[in-house]
Short mmCIF file of C-alpha atoms and ligand atoms in Angstrom, two decimals:
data_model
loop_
_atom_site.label_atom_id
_atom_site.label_comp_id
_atom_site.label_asym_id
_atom_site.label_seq_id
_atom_site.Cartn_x
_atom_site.Cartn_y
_atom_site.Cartn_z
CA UNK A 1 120.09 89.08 60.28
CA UNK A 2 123.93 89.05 60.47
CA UNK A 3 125.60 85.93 60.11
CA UNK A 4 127.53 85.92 63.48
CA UNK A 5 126.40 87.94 66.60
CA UNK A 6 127.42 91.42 67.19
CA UNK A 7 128.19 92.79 71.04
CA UNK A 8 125.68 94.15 72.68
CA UNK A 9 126.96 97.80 72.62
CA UNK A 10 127.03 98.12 69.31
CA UNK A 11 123.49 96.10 68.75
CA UNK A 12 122.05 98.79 71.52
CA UNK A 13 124.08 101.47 69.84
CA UNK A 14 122.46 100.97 66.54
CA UNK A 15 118.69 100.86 68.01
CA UNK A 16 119.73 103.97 69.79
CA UNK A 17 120.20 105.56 66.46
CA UNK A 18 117.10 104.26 64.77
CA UNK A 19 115.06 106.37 67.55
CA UNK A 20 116.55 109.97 65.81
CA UNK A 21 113.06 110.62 63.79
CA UNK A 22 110.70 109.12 66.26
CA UNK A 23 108.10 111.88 68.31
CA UNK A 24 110.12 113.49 71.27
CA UNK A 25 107.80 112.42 74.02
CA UNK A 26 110.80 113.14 76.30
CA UNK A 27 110.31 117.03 75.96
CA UNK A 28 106.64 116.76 76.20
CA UNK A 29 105.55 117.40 72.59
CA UNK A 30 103.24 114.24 71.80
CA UNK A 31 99.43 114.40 72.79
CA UNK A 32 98.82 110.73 73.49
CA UNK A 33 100.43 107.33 72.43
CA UNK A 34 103.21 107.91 75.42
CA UNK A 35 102.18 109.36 79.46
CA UNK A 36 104.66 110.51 81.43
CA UNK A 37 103.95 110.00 84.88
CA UNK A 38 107.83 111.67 86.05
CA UNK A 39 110.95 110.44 86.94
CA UNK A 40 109.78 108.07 90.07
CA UNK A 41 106.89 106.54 88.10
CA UNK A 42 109.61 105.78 85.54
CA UNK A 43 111.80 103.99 88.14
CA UNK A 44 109.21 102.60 89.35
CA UNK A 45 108.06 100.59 85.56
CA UNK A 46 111.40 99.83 84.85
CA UNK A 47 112.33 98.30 88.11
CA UNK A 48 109.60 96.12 87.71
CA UNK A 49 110.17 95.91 84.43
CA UNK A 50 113.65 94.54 84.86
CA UNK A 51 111.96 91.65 87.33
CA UNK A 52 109.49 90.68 85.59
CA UNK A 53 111.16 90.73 81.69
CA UNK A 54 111.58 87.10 81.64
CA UNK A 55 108.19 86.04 83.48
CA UNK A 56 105.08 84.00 81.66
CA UNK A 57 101.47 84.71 82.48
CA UNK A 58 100.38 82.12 80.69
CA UNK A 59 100.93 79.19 83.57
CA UNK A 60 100.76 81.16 87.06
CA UNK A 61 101.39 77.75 88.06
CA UNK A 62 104.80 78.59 87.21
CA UNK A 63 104.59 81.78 88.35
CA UNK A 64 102.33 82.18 91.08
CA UNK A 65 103.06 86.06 91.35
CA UNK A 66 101.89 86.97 88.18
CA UNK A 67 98.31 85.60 89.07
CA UNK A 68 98.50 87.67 92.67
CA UNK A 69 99.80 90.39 90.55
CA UNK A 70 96.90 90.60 88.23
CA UNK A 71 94.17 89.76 91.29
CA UNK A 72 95.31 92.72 92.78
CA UNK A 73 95.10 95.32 89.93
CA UNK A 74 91.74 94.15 88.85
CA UNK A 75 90.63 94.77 92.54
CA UNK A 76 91.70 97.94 92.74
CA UNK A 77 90.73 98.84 89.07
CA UNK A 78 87.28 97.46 90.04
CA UNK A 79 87.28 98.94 93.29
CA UNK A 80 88.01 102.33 91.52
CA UNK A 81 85.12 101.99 89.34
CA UNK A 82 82.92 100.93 91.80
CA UNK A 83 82.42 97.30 91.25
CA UNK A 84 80.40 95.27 93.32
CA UNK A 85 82.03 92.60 95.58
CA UNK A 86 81.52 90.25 92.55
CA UNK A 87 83.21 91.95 90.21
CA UNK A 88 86.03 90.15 88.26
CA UNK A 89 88.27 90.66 85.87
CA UNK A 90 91.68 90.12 83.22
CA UNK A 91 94.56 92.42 82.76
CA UNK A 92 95.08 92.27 78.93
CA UNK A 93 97.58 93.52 77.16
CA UNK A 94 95.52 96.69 75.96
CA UNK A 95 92.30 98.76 75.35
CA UNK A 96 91.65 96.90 71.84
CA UNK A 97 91.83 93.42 73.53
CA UNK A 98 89.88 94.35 76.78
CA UNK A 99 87.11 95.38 73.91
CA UNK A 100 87.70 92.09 72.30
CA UNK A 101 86.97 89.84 75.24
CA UNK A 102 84.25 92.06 76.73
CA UNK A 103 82.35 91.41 72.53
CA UNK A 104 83.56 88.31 72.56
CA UNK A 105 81.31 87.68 76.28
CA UNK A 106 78.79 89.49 75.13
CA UNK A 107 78.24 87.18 71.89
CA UNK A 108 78.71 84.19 73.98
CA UNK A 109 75.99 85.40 76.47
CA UNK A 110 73.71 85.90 73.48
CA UNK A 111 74.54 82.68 72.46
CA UNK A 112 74.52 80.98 76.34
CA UNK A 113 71.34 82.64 77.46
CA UNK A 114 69.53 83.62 74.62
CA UNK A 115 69.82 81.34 71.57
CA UNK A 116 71.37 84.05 69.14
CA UNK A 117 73.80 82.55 67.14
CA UNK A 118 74.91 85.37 65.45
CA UNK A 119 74.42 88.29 68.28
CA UNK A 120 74.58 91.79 67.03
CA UNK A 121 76.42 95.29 68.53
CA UNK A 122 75.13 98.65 68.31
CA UNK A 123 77.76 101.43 68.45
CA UNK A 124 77.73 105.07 67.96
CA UNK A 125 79.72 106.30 64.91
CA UNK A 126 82.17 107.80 67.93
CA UNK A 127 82.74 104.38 69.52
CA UNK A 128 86.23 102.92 69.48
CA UNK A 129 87.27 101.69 65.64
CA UNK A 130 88.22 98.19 68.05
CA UNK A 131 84.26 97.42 68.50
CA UNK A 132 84.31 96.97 64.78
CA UNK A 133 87.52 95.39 64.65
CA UNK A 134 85.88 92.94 67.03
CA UNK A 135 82.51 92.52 64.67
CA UNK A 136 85.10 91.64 61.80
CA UNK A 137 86.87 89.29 63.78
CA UNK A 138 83.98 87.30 65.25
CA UNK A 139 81.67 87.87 62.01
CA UNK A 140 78.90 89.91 64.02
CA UNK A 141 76.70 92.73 62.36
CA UNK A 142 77.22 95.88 63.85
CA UNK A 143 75.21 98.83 63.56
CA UNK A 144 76.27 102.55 63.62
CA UNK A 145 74.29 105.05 64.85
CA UNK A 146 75.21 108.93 64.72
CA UNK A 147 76.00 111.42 67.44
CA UNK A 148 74.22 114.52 68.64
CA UNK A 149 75.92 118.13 68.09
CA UNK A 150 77.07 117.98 71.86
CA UNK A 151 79.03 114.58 70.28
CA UNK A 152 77.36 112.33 72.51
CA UNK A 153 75.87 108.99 71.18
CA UNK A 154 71.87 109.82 70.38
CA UNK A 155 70.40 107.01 72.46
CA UNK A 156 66.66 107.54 70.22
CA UNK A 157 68.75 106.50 67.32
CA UNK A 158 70.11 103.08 68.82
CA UNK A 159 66.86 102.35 70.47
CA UNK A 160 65.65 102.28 66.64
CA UNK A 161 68.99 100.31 65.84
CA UNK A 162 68.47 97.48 68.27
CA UNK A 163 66.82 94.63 67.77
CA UNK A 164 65.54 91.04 69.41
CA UNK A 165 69.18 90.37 68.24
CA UNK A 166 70.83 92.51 70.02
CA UNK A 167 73.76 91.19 72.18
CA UNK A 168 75.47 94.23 72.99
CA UNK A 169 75.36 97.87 73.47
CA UNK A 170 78.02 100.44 73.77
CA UNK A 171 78.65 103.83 75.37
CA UNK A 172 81.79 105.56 76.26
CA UNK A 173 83.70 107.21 78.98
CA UNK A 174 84.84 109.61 77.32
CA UNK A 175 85.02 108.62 73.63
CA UNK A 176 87.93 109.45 71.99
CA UNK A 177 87.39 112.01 69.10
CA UNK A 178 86.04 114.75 70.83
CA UNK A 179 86.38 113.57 74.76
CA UNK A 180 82.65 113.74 75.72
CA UNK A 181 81.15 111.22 78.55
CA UNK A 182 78.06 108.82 76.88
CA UNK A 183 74.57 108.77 78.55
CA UNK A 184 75.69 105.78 80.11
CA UNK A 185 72.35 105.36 81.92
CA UNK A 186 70.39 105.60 78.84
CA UNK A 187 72.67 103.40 77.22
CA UNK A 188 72.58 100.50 79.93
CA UNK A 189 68.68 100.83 79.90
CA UNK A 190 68.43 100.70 76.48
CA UNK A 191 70.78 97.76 76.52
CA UNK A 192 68.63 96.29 79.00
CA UNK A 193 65.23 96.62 77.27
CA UNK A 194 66.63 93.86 74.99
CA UNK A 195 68.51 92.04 77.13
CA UNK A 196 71.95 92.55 75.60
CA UNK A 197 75.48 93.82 77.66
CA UNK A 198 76.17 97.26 78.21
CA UNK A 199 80.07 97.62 78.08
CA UNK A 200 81.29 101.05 78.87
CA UNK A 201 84.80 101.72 77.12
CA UNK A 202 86.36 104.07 79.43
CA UNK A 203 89.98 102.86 77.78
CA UNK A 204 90.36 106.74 77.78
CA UNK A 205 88.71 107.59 81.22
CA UNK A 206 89.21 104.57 83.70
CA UNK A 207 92.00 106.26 84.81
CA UNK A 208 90.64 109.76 84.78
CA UNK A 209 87.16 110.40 85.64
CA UNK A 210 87.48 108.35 89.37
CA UNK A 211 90.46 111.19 90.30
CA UNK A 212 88.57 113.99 88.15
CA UNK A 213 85.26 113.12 90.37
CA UNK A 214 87.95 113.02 93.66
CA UNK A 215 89.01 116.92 92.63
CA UNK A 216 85.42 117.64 92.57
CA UNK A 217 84.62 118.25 88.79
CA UNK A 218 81.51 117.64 87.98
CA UNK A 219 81.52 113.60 86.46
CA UNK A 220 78.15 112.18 85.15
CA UNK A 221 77.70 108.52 86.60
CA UNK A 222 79.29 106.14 84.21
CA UNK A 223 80.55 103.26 86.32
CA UNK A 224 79.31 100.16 88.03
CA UNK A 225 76.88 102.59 89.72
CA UNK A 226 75.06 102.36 87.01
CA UNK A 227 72.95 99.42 87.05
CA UNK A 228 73.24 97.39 83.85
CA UNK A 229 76.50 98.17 83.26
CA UNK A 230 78.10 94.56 82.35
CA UNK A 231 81.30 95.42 81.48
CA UNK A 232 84.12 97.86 81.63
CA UNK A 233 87.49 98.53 79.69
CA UNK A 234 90.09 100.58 81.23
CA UNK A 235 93.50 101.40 80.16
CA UNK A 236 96.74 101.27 82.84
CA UNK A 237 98.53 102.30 80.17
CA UNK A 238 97.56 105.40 79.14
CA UNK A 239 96.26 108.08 82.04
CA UNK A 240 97.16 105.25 84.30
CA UNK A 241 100.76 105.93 83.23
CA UNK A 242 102.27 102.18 82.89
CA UNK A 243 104.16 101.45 80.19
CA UNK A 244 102.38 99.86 77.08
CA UNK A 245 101.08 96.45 77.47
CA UNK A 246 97.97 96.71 80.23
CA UNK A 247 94.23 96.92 80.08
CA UNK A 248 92.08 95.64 82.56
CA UNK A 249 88.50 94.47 81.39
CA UNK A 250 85.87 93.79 84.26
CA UNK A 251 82.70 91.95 84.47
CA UNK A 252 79.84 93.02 87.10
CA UNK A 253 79.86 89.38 88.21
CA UNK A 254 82.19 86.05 87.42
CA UNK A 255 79.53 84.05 86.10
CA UNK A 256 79.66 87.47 82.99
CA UNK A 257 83.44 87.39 83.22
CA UNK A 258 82.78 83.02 82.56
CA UNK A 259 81.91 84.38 79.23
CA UNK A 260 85.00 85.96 77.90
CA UNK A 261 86.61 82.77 78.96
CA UNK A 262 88.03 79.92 76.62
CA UNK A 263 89.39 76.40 77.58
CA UNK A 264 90.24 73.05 75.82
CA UNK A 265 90.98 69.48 76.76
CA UNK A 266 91.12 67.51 74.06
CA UNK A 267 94.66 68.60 73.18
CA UNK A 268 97.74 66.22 73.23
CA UNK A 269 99.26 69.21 75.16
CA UNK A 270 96.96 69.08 77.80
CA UNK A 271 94.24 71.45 79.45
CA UNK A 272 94.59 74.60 77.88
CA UNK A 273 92.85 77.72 79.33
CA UNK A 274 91.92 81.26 78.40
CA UNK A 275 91.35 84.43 79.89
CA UNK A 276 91.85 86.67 77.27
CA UNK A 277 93.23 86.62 73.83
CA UNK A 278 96.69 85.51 74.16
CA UNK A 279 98.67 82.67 74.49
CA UNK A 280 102.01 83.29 76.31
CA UNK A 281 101.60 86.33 78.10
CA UNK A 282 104.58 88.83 79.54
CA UNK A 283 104.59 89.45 82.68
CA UNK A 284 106.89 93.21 82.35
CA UNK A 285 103.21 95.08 81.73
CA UNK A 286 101.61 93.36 84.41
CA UNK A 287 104.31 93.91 87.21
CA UNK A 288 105.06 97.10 86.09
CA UNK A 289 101.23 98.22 86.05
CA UNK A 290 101.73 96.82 89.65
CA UNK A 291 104.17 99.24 90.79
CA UNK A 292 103.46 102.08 89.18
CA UNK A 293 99.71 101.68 90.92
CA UNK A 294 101.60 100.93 94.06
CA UNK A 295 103.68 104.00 93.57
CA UNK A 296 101.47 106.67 93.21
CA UNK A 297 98.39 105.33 95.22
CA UNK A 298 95.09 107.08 94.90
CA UNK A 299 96.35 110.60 95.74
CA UNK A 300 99.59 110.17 93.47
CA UNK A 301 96.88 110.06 90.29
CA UNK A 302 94.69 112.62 91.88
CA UNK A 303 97.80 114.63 91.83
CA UNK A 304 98.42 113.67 88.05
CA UNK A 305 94.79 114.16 87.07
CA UNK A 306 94.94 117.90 88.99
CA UNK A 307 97.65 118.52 86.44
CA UNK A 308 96.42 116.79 83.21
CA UNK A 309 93.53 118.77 83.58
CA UNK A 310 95.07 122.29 83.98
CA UNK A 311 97.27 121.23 81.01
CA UNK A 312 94.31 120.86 79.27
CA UNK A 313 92.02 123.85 80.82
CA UNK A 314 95.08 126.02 79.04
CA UNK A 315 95.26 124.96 76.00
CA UNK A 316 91.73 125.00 75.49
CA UNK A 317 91.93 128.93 76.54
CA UNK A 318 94.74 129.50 74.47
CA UNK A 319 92.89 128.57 71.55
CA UNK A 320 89.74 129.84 72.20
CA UNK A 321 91.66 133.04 71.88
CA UNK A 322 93.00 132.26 68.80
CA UNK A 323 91.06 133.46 65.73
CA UNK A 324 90.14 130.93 63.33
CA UNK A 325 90.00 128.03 65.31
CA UNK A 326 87.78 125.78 68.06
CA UNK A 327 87.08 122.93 70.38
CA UNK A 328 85.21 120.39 69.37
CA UNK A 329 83.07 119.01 72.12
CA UNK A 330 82.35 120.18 76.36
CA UNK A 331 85.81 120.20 77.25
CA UNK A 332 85.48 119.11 80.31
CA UNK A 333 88.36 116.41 80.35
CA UNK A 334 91.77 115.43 78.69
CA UNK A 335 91.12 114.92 75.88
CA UNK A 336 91.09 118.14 73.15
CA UNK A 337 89.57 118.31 69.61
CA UNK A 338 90.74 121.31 67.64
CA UNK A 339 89.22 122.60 64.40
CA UNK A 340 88.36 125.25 62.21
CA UNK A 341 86.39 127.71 63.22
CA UNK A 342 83.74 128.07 60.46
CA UNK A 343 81.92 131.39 62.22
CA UNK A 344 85.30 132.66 61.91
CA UNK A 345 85.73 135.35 58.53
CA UNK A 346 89.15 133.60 58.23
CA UNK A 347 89.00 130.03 59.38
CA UNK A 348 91.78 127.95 59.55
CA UNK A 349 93.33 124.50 57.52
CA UNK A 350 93.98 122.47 60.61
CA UNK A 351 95.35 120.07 58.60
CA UNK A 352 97.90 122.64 57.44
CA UNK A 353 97.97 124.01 61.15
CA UNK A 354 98.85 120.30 62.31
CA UNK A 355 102.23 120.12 59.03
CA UNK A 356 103.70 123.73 60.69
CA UNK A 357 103.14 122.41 64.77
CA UNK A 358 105.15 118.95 63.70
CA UNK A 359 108.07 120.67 62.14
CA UNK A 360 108.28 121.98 65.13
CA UNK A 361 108.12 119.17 66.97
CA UNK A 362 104.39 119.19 68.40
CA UNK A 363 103.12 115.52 67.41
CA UNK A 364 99.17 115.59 66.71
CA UNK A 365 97.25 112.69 65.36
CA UNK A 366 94.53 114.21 62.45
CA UNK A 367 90.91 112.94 62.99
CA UNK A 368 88.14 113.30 61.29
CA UNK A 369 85.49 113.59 60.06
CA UNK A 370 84.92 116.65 60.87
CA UNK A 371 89.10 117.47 60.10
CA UNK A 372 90.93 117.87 63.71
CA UNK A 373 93.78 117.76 65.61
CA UNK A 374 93.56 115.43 68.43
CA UNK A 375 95.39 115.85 71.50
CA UNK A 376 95.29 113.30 74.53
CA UNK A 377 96.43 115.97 77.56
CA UNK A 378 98.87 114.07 80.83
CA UNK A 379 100.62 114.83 82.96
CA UNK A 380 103.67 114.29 80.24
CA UNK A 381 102.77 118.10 78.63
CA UNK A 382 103.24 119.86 82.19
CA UNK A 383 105.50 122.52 81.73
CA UNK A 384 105.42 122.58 78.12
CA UNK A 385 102.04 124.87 77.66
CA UNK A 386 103.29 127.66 77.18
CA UNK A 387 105.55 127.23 74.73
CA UNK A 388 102.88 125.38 72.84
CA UNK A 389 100.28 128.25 72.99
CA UNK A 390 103.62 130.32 71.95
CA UNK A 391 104.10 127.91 68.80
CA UNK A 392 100.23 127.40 68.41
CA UNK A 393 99.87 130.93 67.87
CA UNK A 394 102.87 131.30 65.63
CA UNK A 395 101.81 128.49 63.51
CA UNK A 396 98.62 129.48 63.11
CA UNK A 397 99.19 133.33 61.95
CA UNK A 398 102.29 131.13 59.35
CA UNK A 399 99.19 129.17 57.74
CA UNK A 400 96.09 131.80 57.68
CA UNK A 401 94.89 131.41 54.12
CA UNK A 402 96.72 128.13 53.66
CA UNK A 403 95.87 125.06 52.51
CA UNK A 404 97.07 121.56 52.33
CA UNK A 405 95.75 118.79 49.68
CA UNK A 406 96.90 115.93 51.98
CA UNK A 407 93.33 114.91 54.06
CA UNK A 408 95.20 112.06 55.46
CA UNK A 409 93.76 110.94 58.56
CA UNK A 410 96.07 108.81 61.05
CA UNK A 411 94.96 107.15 64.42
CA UNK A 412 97.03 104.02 63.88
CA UNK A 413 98.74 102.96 60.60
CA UNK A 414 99.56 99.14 59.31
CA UNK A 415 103.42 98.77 58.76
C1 PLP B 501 92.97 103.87 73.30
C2 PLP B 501 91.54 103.52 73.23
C3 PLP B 501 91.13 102.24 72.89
C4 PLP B 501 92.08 101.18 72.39
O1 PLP B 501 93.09 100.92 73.26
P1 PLP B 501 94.53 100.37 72.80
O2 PLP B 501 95.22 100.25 74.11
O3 PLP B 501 95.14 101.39 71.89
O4 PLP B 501 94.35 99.07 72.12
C5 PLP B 501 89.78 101.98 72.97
N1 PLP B 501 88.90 102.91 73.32
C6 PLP B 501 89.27 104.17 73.65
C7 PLP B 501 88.23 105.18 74.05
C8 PLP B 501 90.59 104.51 73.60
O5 PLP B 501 90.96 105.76 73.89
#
């Protein structure tokens, strides 16, 4: 912290500089963490942005907009997904926290409606690492079940997991390793049987599957058609191409939405209520999630979608005619797995494959197990595919018979 301010210029000048090493999302070479919706859904978030910079969610009697603002998305979020009239909802300020508060009404439920103190979630081992997060957080056991070859959740293994206990049940649309759709009927049966929530994390697919089903792929049901769903998570800022800070997390019905819900009065500060997990609350995500929805309207992320998933259709061709390597999973979405290819004589160290595409530039996160490269396809790698596949194929032929010791994996990291 210096001692007396600096001007602005050279304050902006020197943050300008830090960004030299950081991914070049810009040129299209990261496979998640930024989406590039194009230059009008840009101006679009940052016009907004620039209104709203200053604003506080957390008293919309002070700011009356930013509770119209965040009625609106969740309507047409829940409108999208095909919630009922009584749907409801929060905008939070991301996929973890939209999983938090949709636990967090799920344990209260148990707790409301049932008796169980200590409510319990059953998860397949592909479920979101923020459903375990959540059992940390709020001290609930959680069991893990595993998935079937296809990478869906086996739904005869968490029938055997749940119990009288059970508060919640989880299925995915898609999950994020390998991008396959959960037996979400199954699931919400299951989760019925016992009496507990079904939430469906579609953090990944909220914003995809509704215009993928529009462009007439074939989508399994997944949404609030599904009877027993309870609750949904669904990320505005990833394939719905705000900038970071916006989740929305619906309820089938307000009195399940009363759940996630928190207030206080016996504080010298006066009545203090809670719809999700923060305090004071920005309203930049929120606004801008507003006009970037407003901006591109249902056929602007139909047109987004048609293009995410031809971005993705060609890589997955490219590789599967490169020797060595595979898709993990169906394929059928955005979201791309790619490993070795062990029916291959000469199988490749994606690991090593993953070092030789970042020095030149091509930012994957490494999953596992089993060891992958994980790509998130948007619209932000459109016009870049070939010169991937170009790279990809150059890359791979550099490593054949190569090795790396580092089995690192890295979703997320802590500093
Ligand atoms: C991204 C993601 C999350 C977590 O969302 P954050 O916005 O990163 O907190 C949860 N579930 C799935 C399937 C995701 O892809």
């Amino acid at each position: 912290m210096p001692q007396q301010g600096r001007n602005v210029d050279d304050v902006i000048a020197d943050l300008q500089a830090k960004r030299a090493g950081d991914a070049r999302w810009q040129d299209g070479k990261t496979f998640g963490m930024v989406y590039d919706g194009g230059p009008s859904v840009h101006e679009a978030a940052e016009r907004a942005a620039m209104l709203f910079l200053h604003e506080n969610a957390l008293n919309t009697k002070a700011f009356p907009s930013l509770a119209q603002i965040q009625s609106e998305v969740v309507g047409w979020t829940a409108e999208l997904l095909h919630g009922p009239d009584t749907a409801a909802g929060f905008l939070t300020s991301g996929g973890t926290e939209s999983i938090q508060c949709a636990v967090l009404a799920a344990r209260e439920r148990g707790r409301a409606e049932r008796g169980i103190r200590s409510g319990e979630i059953v998860v397949a081992e592909s479920a979101h690492a923020a459903f375990h997060k959540s059992a940390h957080m709020y001290d609930m056991p959680i069991h893990t079940t595993p998935v079937h070859d296809d990478w869906t959740v086996d739904v005869e293994a968490m029938a055997a997991a749940v119990n009288a206990d059970t508060v919640l049940v989880v299925g995915s649309a898609p999950q994020y390793p390998q991008g396959v759709v959960d037996p979400i009927p199954e699931i919400a049966a299951l989760a019925a049987s016992v009496g507990a929530n079904c939430h469906v994390d579609a953090c990944m697919g909220g914003f995809v599957l509704p215009f993928a089903e529009m462009l007439g792929r074939p989508v399994p049901v997944w949404d609030f058609r599904v009877d027993g769903v309870h609750s949904i998570s669904a990320d505005i800022h990833k394939l719905g191409y705000a900038p970071k800070g916006v989740s929305v997390v619906l309820h089938r019905t307000k009195e399940l939405r009363r759940y996630q819900t928190w207030m206080f009065d016996r504080w010298l500060g006066g009545f203090y209520g809670s719809p999700n997990l923060q305090g004071t609350r920005s309203g930049l995500p929120m606004a801008a999630a507003w006009a970037v929805m407003q901006h591109l309207g249902v056929e602007g992320y139909v047109d987004l979608t048609r293009q995410t998933l031809v971005n993705a259709d060609l890589i997955r061709a490219g590789i599967d005619e490169i020797d060595g390597i595979r898709v993990l999973g169906d394929g059928s979405y955005h979201l791309i797995a790619l490993a070795s290819d062990p029916t291959s004589a000469d199988p490749i160290d994606v690991f090593a494959l993953g070092d030789s595409l970042l020095s030149r530039g091509w930012f994957h996160d490494r999953q596992g197990p089993p060891d992958s490269l994980h790509s998130t396809v948007s619209n932000s790698n459109t016009g870049v595919i070939d010169s991937y596949l170009h790279d990809l194929r150059q890359c791979v032929a550099e490593v054949r018979g190569r090795a790396t010791h580092d089995r690192s994996t890295s979703y997320s990291t802590v500093e």
